[in-house]
Short mmCIF file of C-alpha atoms (C1' of nucleotides) in Angstrom, two decimals:
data_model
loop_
_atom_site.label_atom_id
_atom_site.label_comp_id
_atom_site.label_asym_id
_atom_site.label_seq_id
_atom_site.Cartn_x
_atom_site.Cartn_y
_atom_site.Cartn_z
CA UNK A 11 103.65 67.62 115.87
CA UNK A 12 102.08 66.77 119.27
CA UNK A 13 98.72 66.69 118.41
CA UNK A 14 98.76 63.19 117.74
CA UNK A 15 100.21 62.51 121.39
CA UNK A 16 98.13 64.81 122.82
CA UNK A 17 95.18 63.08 121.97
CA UNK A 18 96.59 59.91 122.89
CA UNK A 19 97.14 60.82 126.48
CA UNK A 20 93.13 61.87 126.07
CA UNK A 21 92.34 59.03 124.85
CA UNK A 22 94.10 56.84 127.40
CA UNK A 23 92.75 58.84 130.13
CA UNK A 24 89.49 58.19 128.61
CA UNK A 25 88.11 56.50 125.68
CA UNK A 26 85.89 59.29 123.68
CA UNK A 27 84.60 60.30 120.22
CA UNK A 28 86.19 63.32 117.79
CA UNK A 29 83.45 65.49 119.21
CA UNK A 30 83.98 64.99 122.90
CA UNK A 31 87.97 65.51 122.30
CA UNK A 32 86.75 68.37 121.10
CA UNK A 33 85.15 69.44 124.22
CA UNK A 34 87.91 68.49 126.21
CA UNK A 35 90.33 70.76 124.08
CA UNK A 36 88.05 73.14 125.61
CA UNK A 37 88.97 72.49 128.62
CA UNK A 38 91.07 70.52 130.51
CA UNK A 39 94.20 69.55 128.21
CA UNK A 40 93.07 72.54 125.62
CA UNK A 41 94.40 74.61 128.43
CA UNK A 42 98.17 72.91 127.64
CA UNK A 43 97.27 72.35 123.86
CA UNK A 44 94.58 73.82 121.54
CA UNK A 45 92.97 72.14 118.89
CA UNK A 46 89.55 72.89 116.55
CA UNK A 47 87.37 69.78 115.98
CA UNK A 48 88.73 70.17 112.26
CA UNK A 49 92.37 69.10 113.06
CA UNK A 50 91.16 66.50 115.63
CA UNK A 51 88.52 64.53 113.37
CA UNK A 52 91.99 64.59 110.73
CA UNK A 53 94.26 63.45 112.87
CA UNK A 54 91.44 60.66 114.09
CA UNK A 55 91.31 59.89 110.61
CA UNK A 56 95.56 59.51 109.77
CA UNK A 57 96.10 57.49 113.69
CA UNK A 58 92.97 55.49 112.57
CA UNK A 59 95.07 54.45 109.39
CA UNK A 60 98.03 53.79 110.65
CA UNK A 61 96.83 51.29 113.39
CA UNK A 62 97.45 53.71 116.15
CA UNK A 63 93.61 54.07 117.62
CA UNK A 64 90.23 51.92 117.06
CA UNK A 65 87.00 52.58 116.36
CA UNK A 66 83.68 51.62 117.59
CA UNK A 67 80.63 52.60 116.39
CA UNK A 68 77.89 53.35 119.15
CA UNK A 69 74.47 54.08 118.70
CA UNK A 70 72.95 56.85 120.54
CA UNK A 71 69.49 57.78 121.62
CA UNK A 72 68.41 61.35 121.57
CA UNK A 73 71.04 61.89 119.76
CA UNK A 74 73.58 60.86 116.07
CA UNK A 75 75.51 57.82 116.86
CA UNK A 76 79.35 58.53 117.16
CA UNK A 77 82.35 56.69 116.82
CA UNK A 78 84.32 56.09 119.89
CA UNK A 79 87.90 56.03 119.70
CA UNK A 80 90.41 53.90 121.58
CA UNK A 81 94.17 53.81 121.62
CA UNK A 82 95.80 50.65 119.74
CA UNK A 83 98.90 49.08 121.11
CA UNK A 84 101.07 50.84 118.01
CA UNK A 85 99.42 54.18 119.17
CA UNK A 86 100.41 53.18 122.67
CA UNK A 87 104.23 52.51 121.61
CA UNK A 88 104.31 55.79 119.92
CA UNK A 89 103.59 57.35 122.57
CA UNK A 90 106.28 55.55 124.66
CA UNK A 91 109.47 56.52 121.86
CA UNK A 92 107.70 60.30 122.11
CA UNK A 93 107.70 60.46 125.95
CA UNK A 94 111.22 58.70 125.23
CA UNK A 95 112.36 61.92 123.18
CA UNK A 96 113.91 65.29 124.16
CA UNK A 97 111.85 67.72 123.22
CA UNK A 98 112.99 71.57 123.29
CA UNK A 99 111.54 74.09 125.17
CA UNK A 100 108.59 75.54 124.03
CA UNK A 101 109.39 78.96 121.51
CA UNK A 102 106.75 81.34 123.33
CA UNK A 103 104.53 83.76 121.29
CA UNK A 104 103.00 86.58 122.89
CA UNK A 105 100.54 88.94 121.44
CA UNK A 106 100.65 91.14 123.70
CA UNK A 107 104.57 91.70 124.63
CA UNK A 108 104.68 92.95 121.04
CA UNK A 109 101.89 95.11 121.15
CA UNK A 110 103.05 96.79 124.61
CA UNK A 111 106.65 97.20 122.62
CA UNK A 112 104.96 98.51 119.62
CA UNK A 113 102.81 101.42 121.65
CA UNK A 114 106.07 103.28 122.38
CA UNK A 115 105.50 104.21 118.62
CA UNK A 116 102.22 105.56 119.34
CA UNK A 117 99.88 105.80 122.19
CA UNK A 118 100.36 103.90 125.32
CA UNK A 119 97.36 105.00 127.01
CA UNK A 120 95.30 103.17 124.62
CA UNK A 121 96.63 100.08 125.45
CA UNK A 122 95.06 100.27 128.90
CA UNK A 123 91.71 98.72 128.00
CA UNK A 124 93.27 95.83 126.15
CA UNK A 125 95.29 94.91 129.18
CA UNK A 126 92.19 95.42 131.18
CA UNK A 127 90.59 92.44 128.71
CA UNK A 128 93.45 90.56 129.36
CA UNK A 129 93.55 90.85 132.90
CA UNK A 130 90.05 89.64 133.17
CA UNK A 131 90.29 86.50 131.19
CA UNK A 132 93.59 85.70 132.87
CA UNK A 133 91.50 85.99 136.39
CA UNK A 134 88.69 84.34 134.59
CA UNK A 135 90.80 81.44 133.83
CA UNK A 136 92.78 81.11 137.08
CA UNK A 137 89.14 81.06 139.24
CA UNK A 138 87.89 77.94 136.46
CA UNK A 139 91.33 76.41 137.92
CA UNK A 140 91.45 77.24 141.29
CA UNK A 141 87.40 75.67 141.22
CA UNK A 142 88.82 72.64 139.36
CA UNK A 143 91.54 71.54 142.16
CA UNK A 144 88.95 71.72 144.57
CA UNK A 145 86.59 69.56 142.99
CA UNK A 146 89.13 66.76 141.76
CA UNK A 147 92.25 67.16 143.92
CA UNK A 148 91.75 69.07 147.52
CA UNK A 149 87.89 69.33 148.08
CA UNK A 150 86.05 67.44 150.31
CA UNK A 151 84.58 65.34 147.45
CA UNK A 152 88.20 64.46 145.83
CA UNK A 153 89.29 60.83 145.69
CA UNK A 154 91.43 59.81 149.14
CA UNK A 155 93.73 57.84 147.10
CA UNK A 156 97.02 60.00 147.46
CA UNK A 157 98.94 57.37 145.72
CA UNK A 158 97.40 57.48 142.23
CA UNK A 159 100.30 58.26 139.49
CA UNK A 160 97.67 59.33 136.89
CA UNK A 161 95.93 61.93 140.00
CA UNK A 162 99.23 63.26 140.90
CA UNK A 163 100.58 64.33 137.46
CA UNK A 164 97.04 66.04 136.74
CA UNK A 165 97.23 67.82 139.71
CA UNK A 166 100.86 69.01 139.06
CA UNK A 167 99.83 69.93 135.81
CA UNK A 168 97.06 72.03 136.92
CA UNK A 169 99.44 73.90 139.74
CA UNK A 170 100.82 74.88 136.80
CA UNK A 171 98.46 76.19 134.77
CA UNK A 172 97.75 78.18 137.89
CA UNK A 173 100.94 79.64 138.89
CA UNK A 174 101.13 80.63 135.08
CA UNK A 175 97.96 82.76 135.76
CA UNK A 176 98.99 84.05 138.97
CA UNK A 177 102.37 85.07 137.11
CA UNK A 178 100.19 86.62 134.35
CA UNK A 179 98.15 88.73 136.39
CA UNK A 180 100.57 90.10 138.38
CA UNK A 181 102.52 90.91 135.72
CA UNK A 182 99.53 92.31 133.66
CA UNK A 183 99.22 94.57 137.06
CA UNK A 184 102.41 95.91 136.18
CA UNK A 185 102.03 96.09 132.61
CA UNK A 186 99.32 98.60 133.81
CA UNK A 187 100.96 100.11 136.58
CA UNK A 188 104.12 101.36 133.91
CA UNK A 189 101.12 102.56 131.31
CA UNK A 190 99.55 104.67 133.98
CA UNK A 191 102.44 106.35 135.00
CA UNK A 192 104.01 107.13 131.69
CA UNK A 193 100.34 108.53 130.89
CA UNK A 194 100.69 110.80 133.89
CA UNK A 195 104.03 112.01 132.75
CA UNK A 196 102.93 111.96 129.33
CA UNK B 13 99.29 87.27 112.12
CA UNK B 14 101.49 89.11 114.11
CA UNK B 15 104.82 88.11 112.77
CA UNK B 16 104.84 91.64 110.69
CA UNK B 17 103.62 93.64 113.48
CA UNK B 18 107.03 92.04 115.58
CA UNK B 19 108.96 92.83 112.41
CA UNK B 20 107.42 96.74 112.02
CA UNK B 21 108.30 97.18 115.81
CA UNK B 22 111.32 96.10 115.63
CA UNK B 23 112.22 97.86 112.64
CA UNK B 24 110.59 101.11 114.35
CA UNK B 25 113.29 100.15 117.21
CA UNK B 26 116.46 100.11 114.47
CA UNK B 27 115.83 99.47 110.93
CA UNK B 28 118.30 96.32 109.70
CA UNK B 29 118.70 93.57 107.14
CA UNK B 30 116.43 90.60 106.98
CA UNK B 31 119.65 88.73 108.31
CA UNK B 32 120.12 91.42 111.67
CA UNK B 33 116.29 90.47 112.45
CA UNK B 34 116.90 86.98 111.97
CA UNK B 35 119.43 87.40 114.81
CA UNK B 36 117.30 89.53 116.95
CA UNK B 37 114.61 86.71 116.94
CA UNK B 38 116.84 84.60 118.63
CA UNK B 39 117.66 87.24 121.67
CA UNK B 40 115.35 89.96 122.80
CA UNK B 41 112.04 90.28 120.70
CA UNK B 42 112.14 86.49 119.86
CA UNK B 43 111.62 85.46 123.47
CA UNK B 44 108.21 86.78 122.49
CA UNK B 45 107.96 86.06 119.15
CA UNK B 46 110.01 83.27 117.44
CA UNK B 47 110.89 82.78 113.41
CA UNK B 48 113.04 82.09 111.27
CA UNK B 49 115.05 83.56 108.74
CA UNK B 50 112.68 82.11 105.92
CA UNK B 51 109.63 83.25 107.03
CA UNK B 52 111.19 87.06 107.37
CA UNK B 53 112.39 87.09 104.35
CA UNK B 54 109.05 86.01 102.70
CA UNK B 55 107.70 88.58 104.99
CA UNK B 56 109.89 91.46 104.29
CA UNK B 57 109.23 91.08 100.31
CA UNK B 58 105.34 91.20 100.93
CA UNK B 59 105.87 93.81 103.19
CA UNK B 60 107.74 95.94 100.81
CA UNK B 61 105.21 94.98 97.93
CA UNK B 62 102.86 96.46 100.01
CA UNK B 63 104.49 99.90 100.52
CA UNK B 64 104.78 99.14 104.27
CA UNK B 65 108.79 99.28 103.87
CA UNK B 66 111.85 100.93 102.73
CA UNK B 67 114.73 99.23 101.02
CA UNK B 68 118.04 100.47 100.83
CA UNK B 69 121.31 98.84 99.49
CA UNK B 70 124.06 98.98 101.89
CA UNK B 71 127.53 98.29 100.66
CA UNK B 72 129.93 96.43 103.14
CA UNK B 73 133.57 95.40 103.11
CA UNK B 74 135.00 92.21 104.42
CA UNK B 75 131.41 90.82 104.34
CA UNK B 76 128.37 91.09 101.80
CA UNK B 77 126.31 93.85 100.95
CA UNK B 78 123.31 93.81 102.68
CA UNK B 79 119.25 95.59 101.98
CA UNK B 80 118.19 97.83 104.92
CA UNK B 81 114.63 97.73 105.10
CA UNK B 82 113.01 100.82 107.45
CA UNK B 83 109.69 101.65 108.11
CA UNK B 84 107.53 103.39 105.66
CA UNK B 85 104.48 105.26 106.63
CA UNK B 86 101.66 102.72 105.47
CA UNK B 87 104.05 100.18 107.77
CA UNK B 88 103.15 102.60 110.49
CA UNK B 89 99.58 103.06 109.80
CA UNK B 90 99.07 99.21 109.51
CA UNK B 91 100.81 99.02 113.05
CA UNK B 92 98.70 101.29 114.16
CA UNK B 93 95.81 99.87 113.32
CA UNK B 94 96.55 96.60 114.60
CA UNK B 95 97.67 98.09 117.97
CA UNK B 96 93.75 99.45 118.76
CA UNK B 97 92.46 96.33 117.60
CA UNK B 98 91.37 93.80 120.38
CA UNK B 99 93.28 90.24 120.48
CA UNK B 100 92.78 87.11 122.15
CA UNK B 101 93.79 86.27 124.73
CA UNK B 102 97.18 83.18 123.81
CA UNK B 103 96.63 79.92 123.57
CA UNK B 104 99.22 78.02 124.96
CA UNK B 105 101.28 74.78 123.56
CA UNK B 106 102.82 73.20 126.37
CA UNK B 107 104.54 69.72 125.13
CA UNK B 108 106.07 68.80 128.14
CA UNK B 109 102.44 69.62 130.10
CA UNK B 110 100.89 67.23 127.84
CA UNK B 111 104.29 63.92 128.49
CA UNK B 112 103.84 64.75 132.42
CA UNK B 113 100.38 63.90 131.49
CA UNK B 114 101.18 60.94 129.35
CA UNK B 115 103.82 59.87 131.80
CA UNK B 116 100.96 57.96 133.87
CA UNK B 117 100.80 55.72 131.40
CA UNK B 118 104.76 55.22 130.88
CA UNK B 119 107.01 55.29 133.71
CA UNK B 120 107.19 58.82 135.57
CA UNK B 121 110.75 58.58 136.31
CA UNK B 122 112.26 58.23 133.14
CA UNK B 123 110.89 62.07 132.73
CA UNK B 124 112.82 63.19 135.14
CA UNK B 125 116.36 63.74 133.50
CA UNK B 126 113.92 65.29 130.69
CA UNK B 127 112.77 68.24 133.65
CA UNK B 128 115.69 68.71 134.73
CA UNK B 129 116.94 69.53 131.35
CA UNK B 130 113.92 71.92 130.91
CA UNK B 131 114.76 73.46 134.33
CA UNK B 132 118.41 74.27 132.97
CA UNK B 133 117.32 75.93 129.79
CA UNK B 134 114.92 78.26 131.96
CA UNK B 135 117.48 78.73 134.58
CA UNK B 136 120.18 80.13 131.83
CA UNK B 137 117.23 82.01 130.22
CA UNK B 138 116.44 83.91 133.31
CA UNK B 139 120.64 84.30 134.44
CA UNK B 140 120.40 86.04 130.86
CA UNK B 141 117.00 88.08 131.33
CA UNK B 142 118.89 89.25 134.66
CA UNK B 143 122.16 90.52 132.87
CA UNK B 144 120.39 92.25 130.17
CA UNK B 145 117.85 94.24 132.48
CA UNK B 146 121.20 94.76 134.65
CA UNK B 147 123.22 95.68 131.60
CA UNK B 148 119.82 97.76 129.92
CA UNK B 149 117.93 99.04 132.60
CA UNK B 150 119.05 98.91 136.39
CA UNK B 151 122.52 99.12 136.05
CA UNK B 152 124.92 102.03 136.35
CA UNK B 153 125.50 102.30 132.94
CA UNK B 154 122.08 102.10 131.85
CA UNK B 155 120.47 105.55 130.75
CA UNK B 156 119.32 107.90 133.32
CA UNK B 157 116.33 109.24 131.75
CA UNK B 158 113.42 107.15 133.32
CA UNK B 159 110.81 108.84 131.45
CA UNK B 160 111.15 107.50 127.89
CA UNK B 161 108.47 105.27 126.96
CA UNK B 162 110.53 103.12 124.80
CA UNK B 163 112.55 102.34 127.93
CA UNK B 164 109.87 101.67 129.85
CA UNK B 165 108.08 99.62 127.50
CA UNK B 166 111.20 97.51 126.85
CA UNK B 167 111.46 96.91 130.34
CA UNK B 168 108.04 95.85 131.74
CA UNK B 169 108.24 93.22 128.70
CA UNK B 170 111.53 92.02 130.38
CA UNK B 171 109.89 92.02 133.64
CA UNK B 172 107.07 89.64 132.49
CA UNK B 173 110.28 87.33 130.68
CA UNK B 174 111.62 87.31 133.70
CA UNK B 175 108.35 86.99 135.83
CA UNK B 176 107.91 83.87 133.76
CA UNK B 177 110.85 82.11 134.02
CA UNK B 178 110.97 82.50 137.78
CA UNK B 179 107.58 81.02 138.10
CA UNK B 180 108.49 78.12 135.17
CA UNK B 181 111.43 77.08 138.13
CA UNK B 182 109.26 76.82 140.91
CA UNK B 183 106.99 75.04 138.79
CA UNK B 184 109.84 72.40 137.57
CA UNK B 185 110.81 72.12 141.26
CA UNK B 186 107.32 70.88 142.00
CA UNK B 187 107.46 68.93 138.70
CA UNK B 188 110.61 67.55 139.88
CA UNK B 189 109.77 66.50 143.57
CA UNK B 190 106.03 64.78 142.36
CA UNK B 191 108.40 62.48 140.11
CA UNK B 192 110.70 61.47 143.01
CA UNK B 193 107.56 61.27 145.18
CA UNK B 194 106.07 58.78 142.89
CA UNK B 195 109.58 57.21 142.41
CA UNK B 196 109.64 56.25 146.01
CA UNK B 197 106.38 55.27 146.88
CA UNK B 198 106.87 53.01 143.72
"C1'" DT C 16 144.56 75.35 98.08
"C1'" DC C 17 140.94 73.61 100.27
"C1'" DC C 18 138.05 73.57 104.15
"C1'" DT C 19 135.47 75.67 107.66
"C1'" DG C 20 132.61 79.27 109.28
"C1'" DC C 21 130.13 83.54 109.32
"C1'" DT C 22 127.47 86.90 106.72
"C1'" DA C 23 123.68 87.44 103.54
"C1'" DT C 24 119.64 86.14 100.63
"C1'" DG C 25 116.35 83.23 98.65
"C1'" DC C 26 113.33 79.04 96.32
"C1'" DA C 27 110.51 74.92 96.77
"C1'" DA C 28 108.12 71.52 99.08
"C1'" DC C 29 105.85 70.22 102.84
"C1'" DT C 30 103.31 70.08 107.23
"C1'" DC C 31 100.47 72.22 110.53
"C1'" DG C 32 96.56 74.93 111.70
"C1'" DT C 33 92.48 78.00 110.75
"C1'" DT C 34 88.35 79.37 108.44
"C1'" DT C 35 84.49 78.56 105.89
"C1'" DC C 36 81.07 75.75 104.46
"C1'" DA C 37 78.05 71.59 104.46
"C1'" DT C 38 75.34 67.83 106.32
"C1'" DA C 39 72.44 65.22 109.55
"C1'" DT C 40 69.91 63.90 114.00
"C1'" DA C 41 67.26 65.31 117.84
"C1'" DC C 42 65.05 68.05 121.36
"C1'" DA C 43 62.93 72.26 123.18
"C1'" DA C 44 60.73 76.75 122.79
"C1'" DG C 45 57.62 79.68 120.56
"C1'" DC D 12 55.95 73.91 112.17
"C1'" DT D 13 59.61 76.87 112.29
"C1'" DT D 14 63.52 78.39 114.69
"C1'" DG D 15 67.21 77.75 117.74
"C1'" DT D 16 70.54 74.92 120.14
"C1'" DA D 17 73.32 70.91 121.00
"C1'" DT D 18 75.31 66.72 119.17
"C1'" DA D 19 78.08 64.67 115.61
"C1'" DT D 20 81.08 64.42 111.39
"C1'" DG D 21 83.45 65.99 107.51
"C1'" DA D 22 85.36 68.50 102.79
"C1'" DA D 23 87.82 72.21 100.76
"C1'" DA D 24 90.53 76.17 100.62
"C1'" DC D 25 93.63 78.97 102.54
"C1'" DG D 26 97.35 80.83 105.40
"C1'" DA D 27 101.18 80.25 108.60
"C1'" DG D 28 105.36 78.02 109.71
"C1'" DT D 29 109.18 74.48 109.09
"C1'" DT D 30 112.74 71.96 106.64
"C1'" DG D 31 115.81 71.19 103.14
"C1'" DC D 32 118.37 72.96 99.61
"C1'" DA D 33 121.01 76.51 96.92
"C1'" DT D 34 123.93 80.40 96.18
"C1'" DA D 35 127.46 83.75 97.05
"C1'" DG D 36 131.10 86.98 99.34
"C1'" DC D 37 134.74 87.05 102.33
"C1'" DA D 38 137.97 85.66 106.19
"C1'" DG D 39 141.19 82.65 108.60
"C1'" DG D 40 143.60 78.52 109.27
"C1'" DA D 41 145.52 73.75 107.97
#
DNA sequence: TCCTGCTATGCAACTCGTTTCATATACAAG
DNA sequence: CTTGTATATGAAACGAGTTGCATAGCAGGA
């Protein structure tokens, strides 16, 4: 399970509640690692018994009080030994490889809009990127301080994410391409 | 779940034992869709319950018998259906996203030899996409008839494997040089 | 003969993750 | 003053997936 130490690294970045790890899940790392608020406000609750995060209640105005979470030193050292650990390379699941496999058993053509879909949220996601690097890491308004570990390995991340949607989409463009043609041949 | 749907289509491809699939999850459809032998079992009896499969027993010698399941047509029909139904878009689980993350609070270089295992893995990966579209598809024994679907189908997935772990590379390479970056300017 | 290894199938227990439902505060719109 | 939306937390039930264990046929080698 990496839950745990994905909300760690959340945590350490910044100090939040169950509900605003939720958010970020949403964005940000949730692009790398999805979570509902469900599993998050459990795992809160097992790290929070084992010593691994603290709490702090805050009240609020305008709005429910929350508790604010904040990583422990155990929770810290667990982190370490994990970041310490091999881990094996991710076992992929795709949807959609299957499905494009499976229409050879009936009919390709009406895969076309569901790639379509696809293709949109993939160039959906890659312009929320593209607009994130240039607000944190190579806009104008970004902070000047090359030199910052923590701003680096964001950034790297995030190249990542989008040469995984520039892969995507090009490939989807493909994926399209081959259904076309075999439609014209039928 | 999809993990019947990857079962039915590759049952549709060749019917075989619950052990054969086992095997093809770890080559060819399970770069897509990973499980193991326990879960397709468990699968393969509700999937029979349900009328979606056939079951014949196969004698062998030098090796035990074996059950050869095959598609039945309620399997088909619930493929089918599931093909014309919309899905969403993947989320992604990237573990070593989320240490190069929580390496900013560690020390960056100790991920390195951890990378550079990852970029082995995905360089053997892709050195065996390359052989199999060589041996399957582009090469001179591969069969000339460029207008079956199945073909096609098969391939374009391959293409996107391959897509992938070409762009995975380039992104360990950057992964890679923002650790020794960071290394030197300490 | 015993041990190892591959083929072949399966149960049981557990963990992880999703879905559904429930509760409560607060503000804004109608 | 009701309805809708956002914040904030959580229980309970279910379904998916993993891990460990068990069994058994057959082959080849020490």
């Amino acid at each position: 399970m990496a839950l745990e130490h994905a909300i760690l690294v959340s945590l350490l970045e910044k100090p939040g509640s169950g509900y605003e790890l939720a958010r970020r899940f949403e964005r940000s790392i949730g692009y790398f690692w999805t979570a509902t608020h469900q599993q998050i406000y459990r795992v809160l609750k097992r790290m929070e018994g084992d010593g691994w995060i603290d709490v702090r209640e805050v009240p609020q105005q305008g709005r429910p009080d929350k508790k604010e979470y904040s990583v422990a030193g155990p929770g810290r050292a667990a982190l370490s030994g994990w970041l310490h650990e091999p881990i094996e390379p991710e076992s992929v699941r795709h949807d959609l490889a299957v499905k494009i496999r499976g229409a050879a058993f009936d009919d390709p053509a009406a895969l076309i809009r569901e790639v379509e879909r696809h293709h949109r949220a993939h160039s959906d996601r890659l312009a929320h990127y593209l607009a994130g690097e240039l607000r944190d890491f190579t806009g104008p308004e970004a902070p000047a301080a090359p030199g910052d570990a923590g701003q680096e390995l964001q950034h790297v991340v995030l190249r990542g994410g989008i040469a995984y949607e520039r892969m995507t989409i090009a490939w989807l463009d493909d994926v399209l391409a081959t259904l076309h043609r075999l439609r014209a041949g039928h």
